[in-house]
Amino acid sequence: MKRSVSTILIIFLLVGITKAETVQFSTSTNYISTGEAIEGTYDMALQTNVQEIAGLLITARTDATNHQINADSGSLGINNTSTNADQAARFEAGETLILSFSKDVEITQFDFRYFDAGESFVIASSNQADFVIEYDALTDKGSDFIETNLTVTAGTEITLSVITSGNIGLEAMELSVVGGTGELFLSMEASNDWINIDVDFDGAAATNYVLQSCSNMVSNLWNTVSGTFNADTNWNFSTTNQCRFFRVIEQ
């Protein structure tokens, strides 16, 4: 008698892990962005999670007591609270945003809004030459973004500002954690007799996990079928004629 192969479903429940590498500085009604998390900060530094990349912290502040980080649905900038003439959620002359990260990162793209001909934006730090972005150097002038390869070591402050005149908003940046993000990936192989499930991490894991299995999604009863793990590993299970579901959760 020919044996039937069991039905298997791997459910990717990666609690606390986010695959996205776009750090969003504009706000949204559908989710909390990093821009919203640091919005309202003055010159007293605020440290918070990068909402889009699990395990990464961002520290943000301005350079003056009357300058406030301000974000809206279009972009992020600095609001000069001492005048009503300031354009909120944009960078103007004399306004500076200061950022640092808890891990080494590489910034591969800056995405701006309202960047016009004749304007310039500068990213400066203590350990490398100023990176000046001219309007003509934008990779795409219609979308106001530029591709970069800026490496920022953990704890190093970078300053973002316009040069002399300008009215530019920062919408997002593409950012990669150097050495991996700790992201978890699952893969599976199956035959008539066994199921092999592999887990691989992109760099060091941020926490511990367990593998769980369930045979009935209606009952939603999950059984832990592994010990705790935080490094690459794999499991072999004998197949049955019963449907099986798998998930990974934080321990």
mmCIF file of C-alpha atoms in Angstrom:
data_model
loop_
_atom_site.group_PDB
_atom_site.id
_atom_site.type_symbol
_atom_site.label_atom_id
_atom_site.label_comp_id
_atom_site.label_asym_id
_atom_site.label_seq_id
_atom_site.Cartn_x
_atom_site.Cartn_y
_atom_site.Cartn_z
ATOM 1 C CA MET A 1 0.000 0.000 0.000
ATOM 2 C CA LYS A 2 1.403 3.371 -1.005
ATOM 3 C CA ARG A 3 1.829 5.791 1.863
ATOM 4 C CA SER A 4 0.381 9.277 1.427
ATOM 5 C CA VAL A 5 2.479 12.316 2.194
ATOM 6 C CA SER A 6 1.339 14.481 5.081
ATOM 7 C CA THR A 7 0.263 18.073 4.492
ATOM 8 C CA ILE A 8 2.655 20.535 6.118
ATOM 9 C CA LEU A 9 2.466 24.280 6.568
ATOM 10 C CA ILE A 10 5.196 26.453 8.028
ATOM 11 C CA ILE A 11 3.802 29.627 9.537
ATOM 12 C CA PHE A 12 6.337 32.449 9.726
ATOM 13 C CA LEU A 13 5.490 34.095 13.023
ATOM 14 C CA LEU A 14 8.680 35.998 13.651
ATOM 15 C CA VAL A 15 7.679 37.934 16.709
ATOM 16 C CA GLY A 16 9.747 41.066 17.153
ATOM 17 C CA ILE A 17 11.573 40.691 13.806
ATOM 18 C CA THR A 18 11.013 43.024 10.895
ATOM 19 C CA LYS A 19 12.380 42.341 7.447
ATOM 20 C CA ALA A 20 12.125 45.910 6.179
ATOM 21 C CA GLU A 21 15.340 47.938 5.898
ATOM 22 C CA THR A 22 13.635 51.227 5.032
ATOM 23 C CA VAL A 23 13.659 53.549 8.025
ATOM 24 C CA GLN A 24 10.573 55.712 7.587
ATOM 25 C CA PHE A 25 10.757 59.292 8.861
ATOM 26 C CA SER A 26 7.395 60.483 7.560
ATOM 27 C CA THR A 27 4.335 59.443 9.578
ATOM 28 C CA SER A 28 1.514 57.084 8.686
ATOM 29 C CA THR A 29 -1.974 56.410 10.004
ATOM 30 C CA ASN A 30 -1.409 52.667 9.529
ATOM 31 C CA TYR A 31 1.731 52.121 11.643
ATOM 32 C CA ILE A 32 4.217 53.833 13.943
ATOM 33 C CA SER A 33 7.275 54.960 12.001
ATOM 34 C CA THR A 34 10.679 55.874 13.378
ATOM 35 C CA GLY A 35 9.891 59.475 12.482
ATOM 36 C CA GLU A 36 6.824 59.398 14.681
ATOM 37 C CA ALA A 37 8.816 57.779 17.503
ATOM 38 C CA ILE A 38 11.380 60.619 17.615
ATOM 39 C CA GLU A 39 8.921 63.408 16.742
ATOM 40 C CA GLY A 40 8.715 66.156 19.348
ATOM 41 C CA THR A 41 12.323 65.803 20.583
ATOM 42 C CA TYR A 42 14.366 68.947 21.281
ATOM 43 C CA ASP A 43 18.076 69.148 22.169
ATOM 44 C CA MET A 44 17.795 66.555 24.967
ATOM 45 C CA ALA A 45 18.608 63.243 23.247
ATOM 46 C CA LEU A 46 15.915 60.572 22.950
ATOM 47 C CA GLN A 47 16.817 56.915 22.390
ATOM 48 C CA THR A 48 14.181 54.583 20.986
ATOM 49 C CA ASN A 49 13.770 51.516 18.776
ATOM 50 C CA VAL A 50 14.128 51.813 15.035
ATOM 51 C CA GLN A 51 10.570 50.732 14.302
ATOM 52 C CA GLU A 52 11.403 49.068 10.990
ATOM 53 C CA ILE A 53 14.522 47.077 12.058
ATOM 54 C CA ALA A 54 14.304 44.880 15.156
ATOM 55 C CA GLY A 55 17.189 45.108 17.605
ATOM 56 C CA LEU A 56 18.457 48.486 16.369
ATOM 57 C CA LEU A 57 18.231 51.640 18.501
ATOM 58 C CA ILE A 58 18.338 55.225 17.284
ATOM 59 C CA THR A 59 19.278 58.289 19.348
ATOM 60 C CA ALA A 60 17.977 61.633 18.096
ATOM 61 C CA ARG A 61 18.206 65.280 19.123
ATOM 62 C CA THR A 62 18.433 68.796 17.693
ATOM 63 C CA ASP A 63 21.203 71.338 18.275
ATOM 64 C CA ALA A 64 19.148 74.083 19.933
ATOM 65 C CA THR A 65 16.647 74.406 22.777
ATOM 66 C CA ASN A 66 14.026 76.000 20.516
ATOM 67 C CA HIS A 67 14.433 73.486 17.672
ATOM 68 C CA GLN A 68 12.069 70.515 17.708
ATOM 69 C CA ILE A 69 12.049 67.379 15.562
ATOM 70 C CA ASN A 70 8.821 67.514 13.592
ATOM 71 C CA ALA A 71 7.311 64.872 11.287
ATOM 72 C CA ASP A 72 4.162 64.691 9.215
ATOM 73 C CA SER A 73 2.799 62.455 6.437
ATOM 74 C CA GLY A 74 5.189 64.027 3.935
ATOM 75 C CA SER A 75 8.544 64.140 5.689
ATOM 76 C CA LEU A 76 10.576 64.954 8.778
ATOM 77 C CA GLY A 77 12.438 68.137 9.559
ATOM 78 C CA ILE A 78 13.044 70.696 12.292
ATOM 79 C CA ASN A 79 10.479 73.120 13.674
ATOM 80 C CA ASN A 80 11.882 76.386 15.016
ATOM 81 C CA THR A 81 9.401 77.067 17.815
ATOM 82 C CA SER A 82 10.644 80.640 18.322
ATOM 83 C CA THR A 83 9.038 81.866 15.084
ATOM 84 C CA ASN A 84 5.766 81.398 13.223
ATOM 85 C CA ALA A 85 7.550 81.805 9.884
ATOM 86 C CA ASP A 86 9.274 78.397 10.071
ATOM 87 C CA GLN A 87 8.256 75.593 7.717
ATOM 88 C CA ALA A 88 7.552 72.603 9.975
ATOM 89 C CA ALA A 89 8.704 69.081 9.019
ATOM 90 C CA ARG A 90 11.449 70.487 6.783
ATOM 91 C CA PHE A 91 15.086 71.527 7.161
ATOM 92 C CA GLU A 92 15.927 75.196 6.750
ATOM 93 C CA ALA A 93 19.146 77.148 7.284
ATOM 94 C CA GLY A 94 20.452 76.841 10.851
ATOM 95 C CA GLU A 95 18.400 73.731 11.699
ATOM 96 C CA THR A 96 20.263 70.500 12.468
ATOM 97 C CA LEU A 97 19.182 66.939 13.243
ATOM 98 C CA ILE A 98 21.684 64.770 15.144
ATOM 99 C CA LEU A 99 21.371 60.979 14.942
ATOM 100 C CA SER A 100 23.325 57.924 16.099
ATOM 101 C CA PHE A 101 22.669 54.175 16.082
ATOM 102 C CA SER A 102 23.387 51.360 18.535
ATOM 103 C CA LYS A 103 25.081 49.216 15.859
ATOM 104 C CA ASP A 104 27.332 49.780 12.877
ATOM 105 C CA VAL A 105 25.119 50.643 9.913
ATOM 106 C CA GLU A 106 25.465 51.403 6.228
ATOM 107 C CA ILE A 107 23.122 54.015 4.750
ATOM 108 C CA THR A 108 22.511 53.072 1.123
ATOM 109 C CA GLN A 109 19.863 55.642 0.211
ATOM 110 C CA PHE A 110 18.413 58.961 1.375
ATOM 111 C CA ASP A 111 14.855 59.718 0.290
ATOM 112 C CA PHE A 112 13.914 63.405 0.444
ATOM 113 C CA ARG A 113 10.844 65.517 -0.255
ATOM 114 C CA TYR A 114 10.652 69.071 -1.613
ATOM 115 C CA PHE A 115 14.290 69.027 -2.856
ATOM 116 C CA ASP A 116 14.600 71.750 -5.503
ATOM 117 C CA ALA A 117 17.242 72.992 -7.917
ATOM 118 C CA GLY A 118 19.966 75.036 -6.255
ATOM 119 C CA GLU A 119 19.477 73.424 -2.830
ATOM 120 C CA SER A 120 22.051 71.306 -0.985
ATOM 121 C CA PHE A 121 21.886 68.910 1.957
ATOM 122 C CA VAL A 122 24.848 67.815 4.066
ATOM 123 C CA ILE A 123 25.509 64.787 6.273
ATOM 124 C CA ALA A 124 28.494 65.325 8.580
ATOM 125 C CA SER A 125 30.261 63.328 11.288
ATOM 126 C CA SER A 126 33.471 63.529 13.296
ATOM 127 C CA ASN A 127 35.209 60.597 11.575
ATOM 128 C CA GLN A 128 34.672 61.234 7.868
ATOM 129 C CA ALA A 129 34.470 64.049 5.353
ATOM 130 C CA ASP A 130 31.158 65.870 4.938
ATOM 131 C CA PHE A 131 28.840 64.248 2.426
ATOM 132 C CA VAL A 132 27.223 67.071 0.469
ATOM 133 C CA ILE A 133 24.167 66.239 -1.637
ATOM 134 C CA GLU A 134 23.457 68.640 -4.482
ATOM 135 C CA TYR A 135 20.128 68.626 -6.294
ATOM 136 C CA ASP A 136 21.857 67.761 -9.572
ATOM 137 C CA ALA A 137 23.440 64.679 -7.957
ATOM 138 C CA LEU A 138 20.108 63.065 -7.001
ATOM 139 C CA THR A 139 19.704 59.575 -8.440
ATOM 140 C CA ASP A 140 16.064 60.349 -9.233
ATOM 141 C CA LYS A 141 14.957 63.989 -9.209
ATOM 142 C CA GLY A 142 11.293 63.049 -9.574
ATOM 143 C CA SER A 143 11.356 61.022 -6.358
ATOM 144 C CA ASP A 144 14.070 63.076 -4.653
ATOM 145 C CA PHE A 145 16.309 60.192 -3.610
ATOM 146 C CA ILE A 146 20.025 59.491 -3.846
ATOM 147 C CA GLU A 147 21.910 56.197 -3.504
ATOM 148 C CA THR A 148 24.837 56.257 -1.073
ATOM 149 C CA ASN A 149 27.270 53.969 0.747
ATOM 150 C CA LEU A 150 27.817 55.819 4.020
ATOM 151 C CA THR A 151 29.042 53.688 6.932
ATOM 152 C CA VAL A 152 28.276 54.950 10.436
ATOM 153 C CA THR A 153 29.886 53.170 13.390
ATOM 154 C CA ALA A 154 27.864 52.453 16.522
ATOM 155 C CA GLY A 155 27.470 55.508 18.758
ATOM 156 C CA THR A 156 28.893 57.957 16.202
ATOM 157 C CA GLU A 157 26.741 61.048 15.785
ATOM 158 C CA ILE A 158 25.878 62.272 12.309
ATOM 159 C CA THR A 159 24.377 65.699 11.659
ATOM 160 C CA LEU A 160 21.865 66.410 8.905
ATOM 161 C CA SER A 161 21.221 69.953 7.691
ATOM 162 C CA VAL A 162 20.801 72.165 4.639
ATOM 163 C CA ILE A 163 23.532 74.469 3.354
ATOM 164 C CA THR A 164 22.875 78.252 3.471
ATOM 165 C CA SER A 165 19.340 78.092 2.056
ATOM 166 C CA GLY A 166 16.853 75.352 1.399
ATOM 167 C CA ASN A 167 13.554 73.863 2.430
ATOM 168 C CA ILE A 168 14.017 70.094 2.354
ATOM 169 C CA GLY A 169 12.188 67.263 4.096
ATOM 170 C CA LEU A 170 13.616 63.820 4.932
ATOM 171 C CA GLU A 171 11.136 61.067 4.057
ATOM 172 C CA ALA A 172 13.157 57.880 4.620
ATOM 173 C CA MET A 173 16.547 56.223 4.392
ATOM 174 C CA GLU A 174 17.605 52.750 3.326
ATOM 175 C CA LEU A 175 19.719 51.299 6.094
ATOM 176 C CA SER A 176 21.499 47.989 6.646
ATOM 177 C CA VAL A 177 23.015 46.761 9.892
ATOM 178 C CA VAL A 178 26.637 45.839 9.224
ATOM 179 C CA GLY A 179 27.248 42.215 10.166
ATOM 180 C CA GLY A 180 23.597 41.204 9.885
ATOM 181 C CA THR A 181 20.252 42.189 11.360
ATOM 182 C CA GLY A 182 19.540 39.078 13.432
ATOM 183 C CA GLU A 183 16.670 38.252 11.081
ATOM 184 C CA LEU A 184 15.448 34.652 11.153
ATOM 185 C CA PHE A 185 14.725 32.581 8.030
ATOM 186 C CA LEU A 186 12.873 29.237 7.890
ATOM 187 C CA SER A 187 13.054 26.642 5.139
ATOM 188 C CA MET A 188 11.649 23.135 4.747
ATOM 189 C CA GLU A 189 12.209 19.915 2.833
ATOM 190 C CA ALA A 190 9.798 16.971 2.912
ATOM 191 C CA SER A 191 9.638 13.400 1.614
ATOM 192 C CA ASN A 192 7.355 10.419 2.217
ATOM 193 C CA ASP A 193 9.148 9.638 5.465
ATOM 194 C CA TRP A 194 10.474 12.830 6.997
ATOM 195 C CA ILE A 195 10.265 16.587 7.299
ATOM 196 C CA ASN A 196 13.405 18.680 7.649
ATOM 197 C CA ILE A 197 13.046 22.238 8.952
ATOM 198 C CA ASP A 198 16.032 24.602 8.909
ATOM 199 C CA VAL A 199 16.453 27.907 10.670
ATOM 200 C CA ASP A 200 19.156 30.384 9.660
ATOM 201 C CA PHE A 201 19.983 33.751 11.226
ATOM 202 C CA ASP A 202 21.324 36.829 9.483
ATOM 203 C CA GLY A 203 23.985 37.679 12.048
ATOM 204 C CA ALA A 204 23.604 37.381 15.806
ATOM 205 C CA ALA A 205 20.091 36.711 17.125
ATOM 206 C CA ALA A 206 18.523 39.358 19.340
ATOM 207 C CA THR A 207 16.707 36.846 21.581
ATOM 208 C CA ASN A 208 15.865 33.127 22.068
ATOM 209 C CA TYR A 209 13.206 31.209 20.120
ATOM 210 C CA VAL A 210 11.359 27.899 20.125
ATOM 211 C CA LEU A 211 9.716 25.886 17.349
ATOM 212 C CA GLN A 212 6.070 24.940 17.871
ATOM 213 C CA SER A 213 3.690 22.599 16.056
ATOM 214 C CA CYS A 214 -0.101 22.339 15.785
ATOM 215 C CA SER A 215 -2.354 19.805 14.058
ATOM 216 C CA ASN A 216 -5.598 21.792 14.248
ATOM 217 C CA MET A 217 -5.716 25.518 13.596
ATOM 218 C CA VAL A 218 -9.279 25.736 14.888
ATOM 219 C CA SER A 219 -8.230 24.573 18.342
ATOM 220 C CA ASN A 220 -5.114 26.775 18.160
ATOM 221 C CA LEU A 221 -3.269 24.438 20.517
ATOM 222 C CA TRP A 222 0.461 24.735 19.919
ATOM 223 C CA ASN A 223 3.020 22.290 21.285
ATOM 224 C CA THR A 224 6.670 23.242 21.709
ATOM 225 C CA VAL A 225 8.741 20.726 19.746
ATOM 226 C CA SER A 226 12.242 22.122 20.284
ATOM 227 C CA GLY A 227 14.459 23.525 22.979
ATOM 228 C CA THR A 228 15.355 27.209 22.979
ATOM 229 C CA PHE A 229 17.722 28.301 20.221
ATOM 230 C CA ASN A 230 19.426 31.494 19.027
ATOM 231 C CA ALA A 231 21.699 30.137 16.297
ATOM 232 C CA ASP A 232 21.402 28.229 13.011
ATOM 233 C CA THR A 233 19.888 24.781 13.564
ATOM 234 C CA ASN A 234 17.578 22.158 12.012
ATOM 235 C CA TRP A 235 15.111 19.438 12.981
ATOM 236 C CA ASN A 236 13.882 16.174 11.449
ATOM 237 C CA PHE A 237 10.330 14.941 12.028
ATOM 238 C CA SER A 238 8.639 11.739 10.875
ATOM 239 C CA THR A 239 5.734 12.363 8.525
ATOM 240 C CA THR A 240 2.185 11.295 9.289
ATOM 241 C CA ASN A 241 -1.113 11.474 7.436
ATOM 242 C CA GLN A 242 -2.119 14.366 9.658
ATOM 243 C CA CYS A 243 -1.870 18.006 8.651
ATOM 244 C CA ARG A 244 0.827 19.802 10.619
ATOM 245 C CA PHE A 245 1.523 23.492 11.106
ATOM 246 C CA PHE A 246 4.780 24.983 12.400
ATOM 247 C CA ARG A 247 5.677 28.376 13.826
ATOM 248 C CA VAL A 248 8.618 30.082 15.532
ATOM 249 C CA ILE A 249 8.025 32.376 18.501
ATOM 250 C CA GLU A 250 10.153 34.251 21.003
ATOM 251 C CA GLN A 251 10.874 32.384 24.200
#
